[in-house]
Amino acid sequence: MSALQIRNLQHKYALTEVLSNINLDLAAGETLALVGPSGCGKSTLLHIIAGLLTPSEAVIKNDFRGTACMFQEPRLLPWKTAEDNITLGLKALHVPKQACRQQAQNIAKTLGLTADDLNKYPHELSGGMQSRIALGRALIIKPDLLLLDEPFSALDIGLKLELYRLLRQHITERGSSVLMITHDLMEAVRLADRIVMMIPEPGRLIGEFTLQQSHAERSETWIYQTTAKLMANDRIRIGFGLAEGSLNLTEHLHTQHSGCSI
Amino acid sequence: MNRLRNLLPNTLSYLWSGWGALASLLLFCAVWELVGEYYGDLILPGPLEVIGQLKLMFNSGIAGPELIISGRRTLYGLFLALAVGSLLGMLAGFSMTTSMLARPLITLLLGMPPIAWLVLAMLWFGLGDATPVFTVFIACLPIVFAGAMQGTRTLDNHLKAVAQVYRLPWHMRLTDIYLPHLASYLFPAWITALGTSWKVVVMAELLSTSDGVGAALAVSRAQLDTSTTLAWVVAVLGVLLATEYLLLEPIKRHLERWRVGVSQ
């Protein structure tokens, strides 16, 4: 039973069709990665799911209750301290101030932020710290669905791995579903249960890969090998423009996920 | 606690930055004195004589009541303009259509000379308090309106998306997203409006009332009393400087403490 069901989604900016015939399911507790080259409409699709855009045409059934989103940039409110930024979503849910503060301090500990950092304004913090705060702001409301719009793409590898670990820990504890978009296949292999490939002009889903290895058993070697296998896949090569050729799109038109397993 | 700890150094650094302003004012007085000595007391009395005259006016109880009358009229007109202008400007800024409709009207209102409004106000309201209050209001309104509209229009769409995703209720969108951003547009507009309001009130009083600083200036002009005239001007400028640097600027610094390098 999927908690998010999208059928026949089309979207146009003026006369340009940016998304065409998108059918997508996301089950409760599942992590789905949408991969594709820049400009293929991944962000537009995510914004539609987040409710920031209204699609031109679609049937969307969304059973998730709390949704949080992390954007490409941290997007912190510059006039609020780190603590007030983290608790923004809680404040919107009318959680009392003292409880907000307590929860912010708890989450700050797991994110490696000190009490001093919590009193600082965003401009006083490094980019990495700002990303942690953005992650804290998303996780603190304990969302059922977490939408990630390439939030880690600008971070260094050490920080990326640390934030991946925090994210996985949260997903395991809470059983949240995650829909992440990325153009980094290795990030997708590291975090996702299922990878869906998207191509541009207009944005379409062209293939799906299920990763059956449990997250606990994913070693670095396995991640590298799986990424290499995926990189050798025709759909991915053609989709990213690494190889010439045309794709047979009829395979993905039905809604069940029957893609190749890895 | 952390904020309290920052308060003292911030206040001291603000007061210290006052030396620069003071030096610039004293330099101006020196030039004034120089020109005054060249032209003589009848044309341009020096700063010391003008300040002496002002002291005399305060001691004899002339200056205080007139300044209070003018101040009251300024405040009424200014507050009305700040409230109405900020609110309407924000509302106009929320929609592209109203912004486009409002823009030529702002240009029109900003271009209209206050003296023209004054003549109209005298015809409409007669020679009472309402005339200077209305003239101040109508002269300051477009300045504040334009600032508020510009501020609302320029809010980063990324932050609006954050507000939408985290389902901020309308009052939180206002207090946590719009107003803090708006403040950096509103404050400069308010300070300009404050300056305009005093200029306009003195002009309005000069032509339309029998009390207030403007009316007193009319009397000193009739008596060819340059030092009293300048004393009134100094008094008005003093009030203006005090309001800006002792009231508005500290509030602005407090509200914008999140900005990079705001305390410098």
Short mmCIF file of C-alpha atoms in Angstrom, two decimals:
data_model
loop_
_atom_site.label_atom_id
_atom_site.label_comp_id
_atom_site.label_asym_id
_atom_site.label_seq_id
_atom_site.Cartn_x
_atom_site.Cartn_y
_atom_site.Cartn_z
CA MET A 1 0.00 0.00 0.00
CA SER A 2 1.69 3.18 -1.08
CA ALA A 3 1.33 6.31 0.92
CA LEU A 4 2.01 8.59 -2.03
CA GLN A 5 0.52 7.80 -5.38
CA ILE A 6 0.99 9.96 -8.45
CA ARG A 7 -0.79 9.14 -11.66
CA ASN A 8 -0.57 10.80 -15.10
CA LEU A 9 1.17 13.91 -13.88
CA GLN A 10 1.80 16.54 -16.55
CA HIS A 11 3.21 19.98 -15.94
CA LYS A 12 3.77 22.91 -18.26
CA TYR A 13 5.53 26.25 -17.77
CA ALA A 14 3.54 28.37 -20.23
CA LEU A 15 3.70 26.26 -23.43
CA THR A 16 6.77 24.23 -22.51
CA GLU A 17 6.02 20.78 -21.23
CA VAL A 18 8.41 20.06 -18.35
CA LEU A 19 6.90 16.88 -16.93
CA SER A 20 5.09 14.28 -18.96
CA ASN A 21 3.07 11.26 -17.86
CA ILE A 22 4.71 10.76 -14.47
CA ASN A 23 3.50 7.76 -12.46
CA LEU A 24 5.16 7.29 -9.12
CA ASP A 25 4.49 5.41 -5.88
CA LEU A 26 6.18 5.83 -2.56
CA ALA A 27 5.49 3.34 0.23
CA ALA A 28 5.57 4.19 3.92
CA GLY A 29 9.09 3.78 5.27
CA GLU A 30 10.66 3.65 1.82
CA THR A 31 13.54 5.80 0.58
CA LEU A 32 13.23 6.64 -3.09
CA ALA A 33 15.91 8.45 -5.07
CA LEU A 34 15.05 10.29 -8.25
CA VAL A 35 18.16 10.62 -10.34
CA GLY A 36 18.67 12.41 -13.59
CA PRO A 37 20.74 15.08 -15.30
CA SER A 38 20.35 18.76 -14.39
CA GLY A 39 17.25 20.37 -15.83
CA CYS A 40 15.26 17.13 -16.19
CA GLY A 41 12.43 18.37 -13.97
CA LYS A 42 13.38 16.61 -10.73
CA SER A 43 13.06 19.76 -8.64
CA THR A 44 9.76 20.66 -10.29
CA LEU A 45 8.38 17.23 -9.42
CA LEU A 46 9.58 17.57 -5.84
CA HIS A 47 8.06 21.04 -5.55
CA ILE A 48 4.75 19.65 -6.78
CA ILE A 49 4.85 16.93 -4.12
CA ALA A 50 5.80 19.52 -1.48
CA GLY A 51 2.75 21.57 -2.47
CA LEU A 52 4.82 24.50 -3.72
CA LEU A 53 3.56 24.11 -7.29
CA THR A 54 0.23 23.05 -8.70
CA PRO A 55 0.62 20.62 -11.59
CA SER A 56 -1.18 21.28 -14.87
CA GLU A 57 -2.74 17.82 -14.64
CA ALA A 58 -2.41 15.00 -12.12
CA VAL A 59 -4.09 12.58 -9.77
CA ILE A 60 -2.18 12.69 -6.51
CA LYS A 61 -3.07 10.73 -3.42
CA ASN A 62 -0.94 11.66 -0.45
CA ASP A 63 -1.53 9.88 2.87
CA PHE A 64 1.53 11.28 4.59
CA ARG A 65 0.70 13.62 7.41
CA GLY A 66 3.81 15.60 8.30
CA THR A 67 6.03 16.66 5.42
CA ALA A 68 9.38 18.40 5.74
CA CYS A 69 11.65 19.58 2.98
CA MET A 70 15.35 20.31 2.68
CA PHE A 71 16.32 22.50 -0.23
CA GLN A 72 19.52 22.79 -2.24
CA GLU A 73 20.57 25.73 -0.08
CA PRO A 74 20.03 25.75 3.71
CA ARG A 75 17.47 28.60 3.34
CA LEU A 76 17.70 29.64 6.98
CA LEU A 77 15.95 32.82 8.07
CA PRO A 78 18.88 35.25 8.45
CA TRP A 79 17.16 37.22 11.24
CA LYS A 80 16.65 34.19 13.47
CA THR A 81 19.21 32.42 15.63
CA ALA A 82 20.11 28.81 14.86
CA GLU A 83 17.77 27.65 17.62
CA ASP A 84 14.83 29.67 16.33
CA ASN A 85 15.51 28.38 12.82
CA ILE A 86 15.50 24.77 14.00
CA THR A 87 12.24 25.20 15.90
CA LEU A 88 10.41 27.06 13.11
CA GLY A 89 8.25 24.06 12.18
CA LEU A 90 7.48 23.28 15.83
CA LYS A 91 6.40 26.87 16.45
CA ALA A 92 4.05 26.58 13.48
CA LEU A 93 2.55 23.51 15.16
CA HIS A 94 1.96 25.62 18.31
CA VAL A 95 4.40 23.63 20.46
CA PRO A 96 5.09 25.60 23.69
CA LYS A 97 8.31 27.60 23.74
CA GLN A 98 9.96 25.63 26.52
CA ALA A 99 9.30 22.30 24.78
CA CYS A 100 10.65 23.74 21.49
CA ARG A 101 13.82 24.80 23.26
CA GLN A 102 14.27 21.38 24.88
CA GLN A 103 13.78 19.55 21.60
CA ALA A 104 16.14 21.93 19.80
CA GLN A 105 18.82 21.23 22.38
CA ASN A 106 18.31 17.48 22.03
CA ILE A 107 18.50 17.51 18.27
CA ALA A 108 21.46 19.91 18.35
CA LYS A 109 23.39 17.33 20.35
CA THR A 110 22.82 14.62 17.77
CA LEU A 111 23.77 17.05 15.00
CA GLY A 112 26.99 18.05 16.73
CA LEU A 113 25.95 21.64 17.48
CA THR A 114 26.96 23.30 20.75
CA ALA A 115 24.73 25.48 22.92
CA ASP A 116 26.83 28.43 21.75
CA ASP A 117 26.12 27.60 18.09
CA LEU A 118 22.39 27.65 18.82
CA ASN A 119 22.59 31.31 19.84
CA LYS A 120 24.35 32.38 16.66
CA TYR A 121 22.80 33.92 13.57
CA PRO A 122 23.22 32.05 10.26
CA HIS A 123 25.84 34.49 8.93
CA GLU A 124 28.06 33.62 11.90
CA LEU A 125 28.02 29.91 11.00
CA SER A 126 29.89 27.97 8.33
CA GLY A 127 28.09 26.40 5.36
CA GLY A 128 28.35 22.97 6.97
CA MET A 129 26.81 24.20 10.20
CA GLN A 130 24.00 25.85 8.25
CA SER A 131 23.25 22.53 6.52
CA ARG A 132 23.11 20.77 9.88
CA ILE A 133 20.64 23.37 11.10
CA ALA A 134 18.52 22.92 7.96
CA LEU A 135 18.55 19.15 8.59
CA GLY A 136 17.62 19.76 12.23
CA ARG A 137 14.74 22.00 11.16
CA ALA A 138 13.44 19.22 8.92
CA LEU A 139 13.90 16.36 11.40
CA ILE A 140 12.60 18.11 14.53
CA ILE A 141 8.99 17.99 13.35
CA LYS A 142 9.31 14.20 12.97
CA PRO A 143 7.93 14.14 9.43
CA ASP A 144 6.32 11.07 7.86
CA LEU A 145 7.69 12.20 4.52
CA LEU A 146 11.01 13.91 4.07
CA LEU A 147 11.68 15.60 0.74
CA LEU A 148 15.32 16.23 -0.09
CA ASP A 149 16.17 18.54 -3.00
CA GLU A 150 19.90 17.82 -3.37
CA PRO A 151 20.68 19.36 0.02
CA PHE A 152 24.12 17.76 0.26
CA SER A 153 25.42 18.58 -3.21
CA ALA A 154 27.59 21.51 -2.14
CA LEU A 155 29.13 19.90 0.93
CA ASP A 156 32.53 18.29 1.36
CA ILE A 157 32.72 14.50 1.43
CA GLY A 158 33.35 14.21 5.18
CA LEU A 159 30.35 16.33 6.09
CA LYS A 160 28.21 14.56 3.50
CA LEU A 161 28.93 11.16 5.05
CA GLU A 162 28.16 12.49 8.50
CA LEU A 163 24.84 13.97 7.43
CA TYR A 164 23.98 10.73 5.55
CA ARG A 165 24.59 8.82 8.78
CA LEU A 166 22.35 11.19 10.77
CA LEU A 167 19.68 10.96 8.15
CA ARG A 168 19.73 7.14 7.98
CA GLN A 169 19.65 7.00 11.77
CA HIS A 170 16.53 9.14 11.80
CA ILE A 171 14.87 7.11 9.03
CA THR A 172 15.54 3.86 10.88
CA GLU A 173 14.26 5.22 14.19
CA ARG A 174 11.19 6.97 12.85
CA GLY A 175 10.34 4.82 9.84
CA SER A 176 9.89 7.97 7.75
CA SER A 177 9.63 7.83 3.98
CA VAL A 178 12.15 9.83 2.00
CA LEU A 179 11.94 11.15 -1.52
CA MET A 180 15.31 12.51 -2.51
CA ILE A 181 16.49 13.94 -5.77
CA THR A 182 20.10 13.88 -6.77
CA HIS A 183 22.37 13.74 -9.77
CA ASP A 184 24.94 11.81 -7.74
CA LEU A 185 24.35 8.09 -8.31
CA MET A 186 26.57 7.08 -5.42
CA GLU A 187 24.50 9.19 -3.01
CA ALA A 188 21.40 7.43 -4.30
CA VAL A 189 22.98 3.98 -3.89
CA ARG A 190 24.11 4.85 -0.39
CA LEU A 191 20.75 6.07 0.89
CA ALA A 192 17.91 4.72 -1.22
CA ASP A 193 15.84 1.53 -1.36
CA ARG A 194 14.79 2.28 -4.91
CA ILE A 195 16.23 4.49 -7.64
CA VAL A 196 14.14 5.99 -10.41
CA MET A 197 15.84 7.45 -13.46
CA MET A 198 14.49 10.60 -15.06
CA ILE A 199 15.34 12.23 -18.40
CA PRO A 200 14.63 15.74 -19.68
CA GLU A 201 12.62 17.37 -22.47
CA PRO A 202 10.03 16.70 -21.22
CA GLY A 203 10.80 15.20 -17.81
CA ARG A 204 9.91 11.51 -17.84
CA LEU A 205 10.65 8.47 -15.70
CA ILE A 206 12.49 5.90 -17.74
CA GLY A 207 13.65 3.16 -15.45
CA GLU A 208 13.66 1.87 -11.95
CA PHE A 209 16.23 -0.06 -9.93
CA THR A 210 15.51 -1.73 -6.62
CA LEU A 211 18.40 -2.10 -4.19
CA GLN A 212 17.75 -5.21 -2.14
CA GLN A 213 20.76 -5.04 0.15
CA SER A 214 19.71 -3.91 3.63
CA HIS A 215 21.19 -0.58 4.77
CA ALA A 216 23.08 -2.18 7.63
CA GLU A 217 24.90 -4.44 5.19
CA ARG A 218 25.89 -1.77 2.70
CA SER A 219 29.66 -1.59 2.83
CA GLU A 220 31.75 0.97 0.98
CA THR A 221 32.83 -1.76 -1.43
CA TRP A 222 29.24 -2.73 -2.15
CA ILE A 223 28.33 0.95 -2.73
CA TYR A 224 31.19 1.45 -5.19
CA GLN A 225 30.45 -1.80 -7.02
CA THR A 226 26.74 -1.13 -7.27
CA THR A 227 27.31 2.41 -8.50
CA ALA A 228 29.70 1.06 -11.12
CA LYS A 229 27.10 -1.53 -12.22
CA LEU A 230 24.45 1.15 -12.49
CA MET A 231 26.82 3.39 -14.44
CA ALA A 232 27.20 0.57 -16.95
CA ASN A 233 23.44 0.27 -17.39
CA ASP A 234 22.21 1.46 -20.80
CA ARG A 235 19.27 3.43 -19.46
CA ILE A 236 21.45 5.36 -17.08
CA ARG A 237 24.19 5.94 -19.67
CA ILE A 238 21.73 7.22 -22.25
CA GLY A 239 19.77 9.18 -19.64
CA PHE A 240 22.86 11.05 -18.48
CA GLY A 241 23.99 11.58 -22.07
CA LEU A 242 27.00 9.27 -21.71
CA ALA A 243 25.93 7.09 -24.59
CA GLU A 244 24.02 7.56 -27.83
CA GLY A 245 20.81 5.65 -28.39
CA SER A 246 17.09 5.76 -27.85
CA LEU A 247 15.07 4.44 -24.96
CA ASN A 248 12.01 2.28 -25.15
CA LEU A 249 9.70 4.15 -22.82
CA THR A 250 6.73 1.79 -22.90
CA GLU A 251 8.28 -0.42 -20.23
CA HIS A 252 7.78 2.12 -17.49
CA LEU A 253 4.29 3.20 -18.38
CA HIS A 254 2.60 0.68 -16.11
CA THR A 255 2.54 1.61 -12.48
CA GLN A 256 3.95 -1.41 -10.69
CA HIS A 257 7.65 -1.33 -10.01
CA SER A 258 9.05 -4.18 -11.95
CA GLY A 259 12.45 -2.69 -12.79
CA CYS A 260 15.63 -4.62 -12.69
CA SER A 261 16.89 -5.54 -9.25
CA ILE A 262 20.44 -5.15 -8.17
CA MET B 1 21.85 36.15 28.87
CA ASN B 2 24.01 36.13 25.78
CA ARG B 3 22.04 39.04 24.40
CA LEU B 4 22.43 40.98 27.65
CA ARG B 5 26.15 40.35 27.51
CA ASN B 6 26.27 41.83 24.01
CA LEU B 7 24.18 44.86 24.95
CA LEU B 8 26.90 46.81 26.78
CA PRO B 9 29.64 46.58 24.13
CA ASN B 10 27.07 47.33 21.41
CA THR B 11 25.80 50.43 23.24
CA LEU B 12 29.33 51.63 23.91
CA SER B 13 30.38 51.08 20.32
CA TYR B 14 27.30 53.00 19.16
CA LEU B 15 28.09 55.91 21.47
CA TRP B 16 31.71 55.81 20.37
CA SER B 17 30.63 56.02 16.73
CA GLY B 18 28.95 59.31 17.76
CA TRP B 19 32.36 61.00 17.81
CA GLY B 20 32.46 60.86 14.02
CA ALA B 21 29.06 62.56 13.77
CA LEU B 22 30.06 65.13 16.39
CA ALA B 23 33.29 65.95 14.56
CA SER B 24 31.37 66.44 11.34
CA LEU B 25 28.83 68.75 13.07
CA LEU B 26 31.60 70.79 14.72
CA LEU B 27 33.36 71.14 11.38
CA PHE B 28 30.11 72.48 9.95
CA CYS B 29 29.88 74.98 12.86
CA ALA B 30 33.44 76.11 12.15
CA VAL B 31 32.61 76.84 8.52
CA TRP B 32 29.41 78.58 9.65
CA GLU B 33 31.42 80.75 12.08
CA LEU B 34 33.90 81.62 9.34
CA VAL B 35 31.21 82.66 6.86
CA GLY B 36 29.37 84.49 9.65
CA GLU B 37 32.45 86.55 10.50
CA TYR B 38 32.90 87.47 6.87
CA TYR B 39 29.32 88.65 6.30
CA GLY B 40 28.63 90.09 9.74
CA ASP B 41 25.98 89.39 12.39
CA LEU B 42 23.08 90.94 10.53
CA ILE B 43 23.32 88.53 7.60
CA LEU B 44 24.64 85.40 9.32
CA PRO B 45 25.12 85.35 13.09
CA GLY B 46 27.67 82.74 14.22
CA PRO B 47 26.73 79.46 15.96
CA LEU B 48 27.59 80.72 19.45
CA GLU B 49 25.31 83.72 19.15
CA VAL B 50 22.50 81.58 17.72
CA ILE B 51 22.82 79.05 20.54
CA GLY B 52 22.85 81.91 23.06
CA GLN B 53 19.67 83.26 21.48
CA LEU B 54 18.09 79.79 21.61
CA LYS B 55 18.96 79.49 25.30
CA LEU B 56 17.38 82.86 25.89
CA MET B 57 14.23 81.75 24.08
CA PHE B 58 14.02 78.58 26.17
CA ASN B 59 14.63 80.50 29.42
CA SER B 60 11.95 83.06 28.65
CA GLY B 61 9.48 80.22 27.87
CA ILE B 62 8.94 81.06 24.21
CA ALA B 63 10.64 78.13 22.51
CA GLY B 64 9.24 75.20 24.53
CA PRO B 65 5.50 75.62 23.90
CA GLU B 66 5.98 76.43 20.20
CA LEU B 67 8.17 73.37 19.69
CA ILE B 68 5.61 71.23 21.49
CA ILE B 69 2.83 72.52 19.25
CA SER B 70 4.85 71.85 16.09
CA GLY B 71 6.02 68.50 17.45
CA ARG B 72 2.45 67.44 18.13
CA ARG B 73 1.34 68.31 14.60
CA THR B 74 4.36 66.53 13.15
CA LEU B 75 3.73 63.44 15.22
CA TYR B 76 0.03 63.24 14.32
CA GLY B 77 0.72 63.57 10.60
CA LEU B 78 3.78 61.34 10.69
CA PHE B 79 2.19 58.55 12.72
CA LEU B 80 -0.84 58.56 10.45
CA ALA B 81 1.42 58.38 7.41
CA LEU B 82 3.58 55.61 8.94
CA ALA B 83 0.58 53.51 9.90
CA VAL B 84 -1.44 53.97 6.72
CA GLY B 85 1.59 53.96 4.39
CA SER B 86 3.19 50.85 5.91
CA LEU B 87 -0.06 48.90 5.92
CA LEU B 88 -1.24 49.87 2.44
CA GLY B 89 2.29 49.51 1.03
CA MET B 90 2.51 45.97 2.37
CA LEU B 91 -0.90 45.05 1.03
CA ALA B 92 0.02 46.49 -2.37
CA GLY B 93 3.31 44.59 -2.32
CA PHE B 94 1.62 41.22 -1.88
CA SER B 95 0.15 41.35 -5.37
CA MET B 96 1.86 42.11 -8.66
CA THR B 97 -1.27 43.81 -10.02
CA THR B 98 -1.70 46.24 -7.14
CA SER B 99 2.03 47.03 -7.22
CA MET B 100 1.82 47.87 -10.89
CA LEU B 101 -1.27 49.98 -10.31
CA ALA B 102 0.28 51.75 -7.34
CA ARG B 103 3.64 52.62 -8.93
CA PRO B 104 2.49 55.55 -11.15
CA LEU B 105 0.36 56.88 -8.29
CA ILE B 106 3.43 56.93 -6.03
CA THR B 107 5.41 58.83 -8.66
CA LEU B 108 2.52 61.25 -8.96
CA LEU B 109 2.23 61.78 -5.19
CA LEU B 110 6.00 62.07 -4.72
CA GLY B 111 6.21 64.63 -7.51
CA MET B 112 3.40 66.80 -6.15
CA PRO B 113 4.97 69.77 -4.32
CA PRO B 114 3.95 69.93 -0.62
CA ILE B 115 3.13 73.63 -1.07
CA ALA B 116 0.37 72.63 -3.52
CA TRP B 117 -1.07 70.25 -0.95
CA LEU B 118 -0.82 73.03 1.61
CA VAL B 119 -2.91 75.39 -0.51
CA LEU B 120 -5.50 72.66 -1.03
CA ALA B 121 -5.48 71.83 2.69
CA MET B 122 -6.02 75.49 3.56
CA LEU B 123 -9.03 75.52 1.24
CA TRP B 124 -10.40 72.29 2.67
CA PHE B 125 -9.59 72.57 6.37
CA GLY B 126 -9.13 76.31 6.99
CA LEU B 127 -6.47 77.71 9.30
CA GLY B 128 -6.43 75.15 12.09
CA ASP B 129 -4.40 72.18 13.23
CA ALA B 130 -5.84 69.96 10.50
CA THR B 131 -4.03 71.82 7.72
CA PRO B 132 -0.41 71.14 8.83
CA VAL B 133 -1.33 67.63 10.01
CA PHE B 134 -2.88 66.78 6.65
CA THR B 135 0.01 68.30 4.70
CA VAL B 136 2.55 66.28 6.71
CA PHE B 137 0.47 63.14 6.23
CA ILE B 138 0.11 63.50 2.49
CA ALA B 139 3.79 64.46 2.00
CA CYS B 140 5.10 61.48 4.01
CA LEU B 141 2.58 58.88 2.82
CA PRO B 142 4.12 58.07 -0.60
CA ILE B 143 7.63 57.74 0.89
CA VAL B 144 6.50 55.18 3.46
CA PHE B 145 4.15 53.45 1.03
CA ALA B 146 6.93 53.01 -1.55
CA GLY B 147 9.31 51.61 1.10
CA ALA B 148 6.77 49.11 2.41
CA MET B 149 5.74 48.00 -1.07
CA GLN B 150 9.33 47.58 -2.21
CA GLY B 151 10.17 45.60 0.92
CA THR B 152 7.22 43.25 0.49
CA ARG B 153 7.98 42.68 -3.18
CA THR B 154 11.64 41.88 -2.65
CA LEU B 155 11.22 39.08 -0.10
CA ASP B 156 13.23 36.08 -1.27
CA ASN B 157 10.97 33.45 -2.88
CA HIS B 158 13.12 30.77 -1.27
CA LEU B 159 12.04 31.95 2.17
CA LYS B 160 8.40 32.06 1.07
CA ALA B 161 8.78 28.40 0.03
CA VAL B 162 10.17 27.57 3.49
CA ALA B 163 7.13 29.23 5.07
CA GLN B 164 4.83 27.21 2.83
CA VAL B 165 6.55 23.85 3.34
CA TYR B 166 6.62 24.22 7.13
CA ARG B 167 2.98 25.39 7.05
CA LEU B 168 3.53 28.64 8.89
CA PRO B 169 0.19 30.22 9.89
CA TRP B 170 -0.47 33.70 8.51
CA HIS B 171 0.52 35.54 11.68
CA MET B 172 3.86 33.72 11.77
CA ARG B 173 4.48 34.48 8.11
CA LEU B 174 3.94 38.12 9.00
CA THR B 175 6.05 38.29 12.17
CA ASP B 176 8.77 35.76 11.30
CA ILE B 177 9.19 36.21 7.56
CA TYR B 178 7.77 39.48 6.21
CA LEU B 179 8.26 42.02 9.00
CA PRO B 180 11.96 41.30 9.72
CA HIS B 181 12.71 41.63 6.00
CA LEU B 182 10.47 44.64 5.66
CA ALA B 183 12.19 46.46 8.54
CA SER B 184 15.30 47.08 6.46
CA TYR B 185 13.18 48.87 3.86
CA LEU B 186 10.78 50.57 6.27
CA PHE B 187 13.34 52.16 8.58
CA PRO B 188 15.15 54.23 5.94
CA ALA B 189 11.73 55.27 4.60
CA TRP B 190 10.58 56.23 8.12
CA ILE B 191 13.73 58.29 8.68
CA THR B 192 13.23 60.12 5.37
CA ALA B 193 9.59 60.67 6.30
CA LEU B 194 10.64 62.07 9.68
CA GLY B 195 12.86 64.67 7.99
CA THR B 196 10.16 65.54 5.49
CA SER B 197 7.54 65.86 8.21
CA TRP B 198 9.45 68.61 10.08
CA LYS B 199 10.22 70.51 6.90
CA VAL B 200 6.60 70.38 5.85
CA VAL B 201 5.13 71.26 9.24
CA VAL B 202 7.27 74.39 9.54
CA MET B 203 6.29 75.45 6.03
CA ALA B 204 2.62 74.75 6.70
CA GLU B 205 2.66 76.70 9.95
CA LEU B 206 4.43 79.63 8.35
CA LEU B 207 1.55 80.07 5.94
CA SER B 208 -1.47 78.77 7.76
CA THR B 209 -1.35 79.02 11.55
CA SER B 210 -0.74 81.59 14.26
CA ASP B 211 1.27 79.30 16.54
CA GLY B 212 4.06 76.74 16.25
CA VAL B 213 7.65 77.12 15.03
CA GLY B 214 6.59 78.08 11.51
CA ALA B 215 4.44 80.95 12.78
CA ALA B 216 7.27 82.08 15.06
CA LEU B 217 9.60 82.05 12.05
CA ALA B 218 7.15 84.26 10.18
CA VAL B 219 7.30 86.77 13.05
CA SER B 220 11.12 86.75 13.21
CA ARG B 221 11.25 87.22 9.44
CA ALA B 222 8.94 90.23 9.72
CA GLN B 223 11.24 91.69 12.38
CA LEU B 224 14.35 90.95 10.24
CA ASP B 225 15.73 89.05 13.25
CA THR B 226 18.26 86.65 11.70
CA SER B 227 19.57 85.21 14.94
CA THR B 228 16.07 84.25 16.21
CA THR B 229 15.30 82.74 12.81
CA LEU B 230 18.46 80.64 12.94
CA ALA B 231 17.76 79.74 16.57
CA TRP B 232 14.41 78.26 15.50
CA VAL B 233 16.11 76.37 12.68
CA VAL B 234 18.71 74.98 15.11
CA ALA B 235 15.95 73.96 17.53
CA VAL B 236 14.07 72.05 14.80
CA LEU B 237 17.26 70.38 13.55
CA GLY B 238 18.16 69.44 17.12
CA VAL B 239 14.81 67.73 17.62
CA LEU B 240 15.24 65.95 14.30
CA LEU B 241 18.75 64.73 15.09
CA ALA B 242 17.72 63.60 18.57
CA THR B 243 14.73 61.63 17.25
CA GLU B 244 16.80 59.94 14.59
CA TYR B 245 19.94 59.12 16.55
CA LEU B 246 18.49 58.53 20.02
CA LEU B 247 15.29 56.76 19.02
CA LEU B 248 15.11 55.39 15.49
CA GLU B 249 18.73 54.41 14.93
CA PRO B 250 19.03 52.35 18.17
CA ILE B 251 15.74 50.57 17.34
CA LYS B 252 16.99 49.89 13.83
CA ARG B 253 20.28 48.50 15.15
CA HIS B 254 18.45 46.30 17.61
CA LEU B 255 16.11 44.90 14.97
CA GLU B 256 18.89 44.38 12.45
CA ARG B 257 21.45 42.85 14.78
CA TRP B 258 21.39 39.73 12.60
CA ARG B 259 23.02 41.56 9.72
CA VAL B 260 26.69 41.05 8.97
CA GLY B 261 28.78 43.86 10.43
CA VAL B 262 25.81 45.95 11.59
CA SER B 263 27.64 47.11 14.71
CA GLN B 264 30.53 48.58 12.72
#
